Amino acid sequence: MSSAKTLNEIRKEGIEALAKALGPIGMVRFLQSFDTGSGDYTKERREWLDESVEDIARKIRKANE
């Protein structure tokens, strides 16, 4: 009887199986479908909806300084 696999071994075998079954691009797309994101979209959307293009451009320029 073999010992239980570590989580890293299971992940490695899972990635290999996905790549074999879906190809590398399909594997990545499949894995990305589980990303739930972060933050509060509704709150953040309200904050940036009121900004003008000029305001956004100013913030970009400032961030690049």
mmCIF file of C-alpha atoms in Angstrom:
data_model
loop_
_atom_site.group_PDB
_atom_site.id
_atom_site.type_symbol
_atom_site.label_atom_id
_atom_site.label_comp_id
_atom_site.label_asym_id
_atom_site.label_seq_id
_atom_site.Cartn_x
_atom_site.Cartn_y
_atom_site.Cartn_z
ATOM 1 C CA MET A 1 0.000 0.000 0.000
ATOM 2 C CA SER A 2 1.408 3.421 -0.933
ATOM 3 C CA SER A 3 1.426 6.387 1.392
ATOM 4 C CA ALA A 4 -0.895 9.325 0.885
ATOM 5 C CA LYS A 5 0.304 11.866 -1.646
ATOM 6 C CA THR A 6 1.309 15.314 -0.538
ATOM 7 C CA LEU A 7 -0.704 18.308 -1.661
ATOM 8 C CA ASN A 8 2.172 19.366 -3.930
ATOM 9 C CA GLU A 9 2.202 15.939 -5.603
ATOM 10 C CA ILE A 10 -1.555 16.097 -6.152
ATOM 11 C CA ARG A 11 -1.291 19.606 -7.618
ATOM 12 C CA LYS A 12 1.541 18.559 -9.939
ATOM 13 C CA GLU A 13 -0.360 15.513 -11.186
ATOM 14 C CA GLY A 14 -3.525 17.580 -11.591
ATOM 15 C CA ILE A 15 -1.757 20.225 -13.679
ATOM 16 C CA GLU A 16 -0.160 17.513 -15.809
ATOM 17 C CA ALA A 17 -3.548 15.830 -16.346
ATOM 18 C CA LEU A 18 -5.205 19.120 -17.280
ATOM 19 C CA ALA A 19 -2.402 20.002 -19.698
ATOM 20 C CA LYS A 20 -2.637 16.570 -21.312
ATOM 21 C CA ALA A 21 -6.430 16.697 -21.630
ATOM 22 C CA LEU A 22 -6.881 20.369 -22.552
ATOM 23 C CA GLY A 23 -3.522 21.495 -23.881
ATOM 24 C CA PRO A 24 -1.563 24.297 -22.213
ATOM 25 C CA ILE A 25 -3.862 27.127 -23.307
ATOM 26 C CA GLY A 26 -7.020 25.249 -22.364
ATOM 27 C CA MET A 27 -5.484 24.381 -19.004
ATOM 28 C CA VAL A 28 -4.732 28.030 -18.255
ATOM 29 C CA ARG A 29 -8.200 29.150 -19.342
ATOM 30 C CA PHE A 30 -9.779 26.450 -17.175
ATOM 31 C CA LEU A 31 -7.733 27.462 -14.126
ATOM 32 C CA GLN A 32 -8.481 31.158 -14.669
ATOM 33 C CA SER A 33 -12.198 30.413 -14.600
ATOM 34 C CA PHE A 34 -11.889 29.796 -10.843
ATOM 35 C CA ASP A 35 -10.438 33.239 -10.049
ATOM 36 C CA THR A 36 -13.044 35.033 -7.974
ATOM 37 C CA GLY A 37 -11.273 38.377 -8.016
ATOM 38 C CA SER A 38 -11.189 40.708 -5.063
ATOM 39 C CA GLY A 39 -12.627 43.956 -3.844
ATOM 40 C CA ASP A 40 -16.084 45.442 -4.065
ATOM 41 C CA TYR A 41 -16.830 46.052 -7.744
ATOM 42 C CA THR A 42 -20.034 47.995 -7.103
ATOM 43 C CA LYS A 43 -18.378 50.395 -4.651
ATOM 44 C CA GLU A 44 -15.283 50.854 -6.819
ATOM 45 C CA ARG A 45 -17.397 51.361 -9.943
ATOM 46 C CA ARG A 46 -19.287 54.209 -8.287
ATOM 47 C CA GLU A 47 -15.967 55.836 -7.383
ATOM 48 C CA TRP A 48 -14.511 55.775 -10.887
ATOM 49 C CA LEU A 49 -17.701 56.485 -12.811
ATOM 50 C CA ASP A 50 -17.624 60.102 -11.661
ATOM 51 C CA GLU A 51 -14.036 60.653 -12.849
ATOM 52 C CA SER A 52 -13.354 62.436 -16.096
ATOM 53 C CA VAL A 53 -10.850 61.225 -18.666
ATOM 54 C CA GLU A 54 -8.626 64.134 -17.627
ATOM 55 C CA ASP A 55 -8.715 63.008 -13.977
ATOM 56 C CA ILE A 56 -7.768 59.471 -14.938
ATOM 57 C CA ALA A 57 -4.961 60.700 -17.227
ATOM 58 C CA ARG A 58 -3.639 62.914 -14.409
ATOM 59 C CA LYS A 59 -3.546 59.927 -12.032
ATOM 60 C CA ILE A 60 -1.703 57.841 -14.613
ATOM 61 C CA ARG A 61 0.881 60.581 -15.184
ATOM 62 C CA LYS A 62 1.358 61.000 -11.428
ATOM 63 C CA ALA A 63 1.819 57.237 -10.944
ATOM 64 C CA ASN A 64 4.469 57.208 -13.689
ATOM 65 C CA GLU A 65 6.525 60.015 -12.096
#
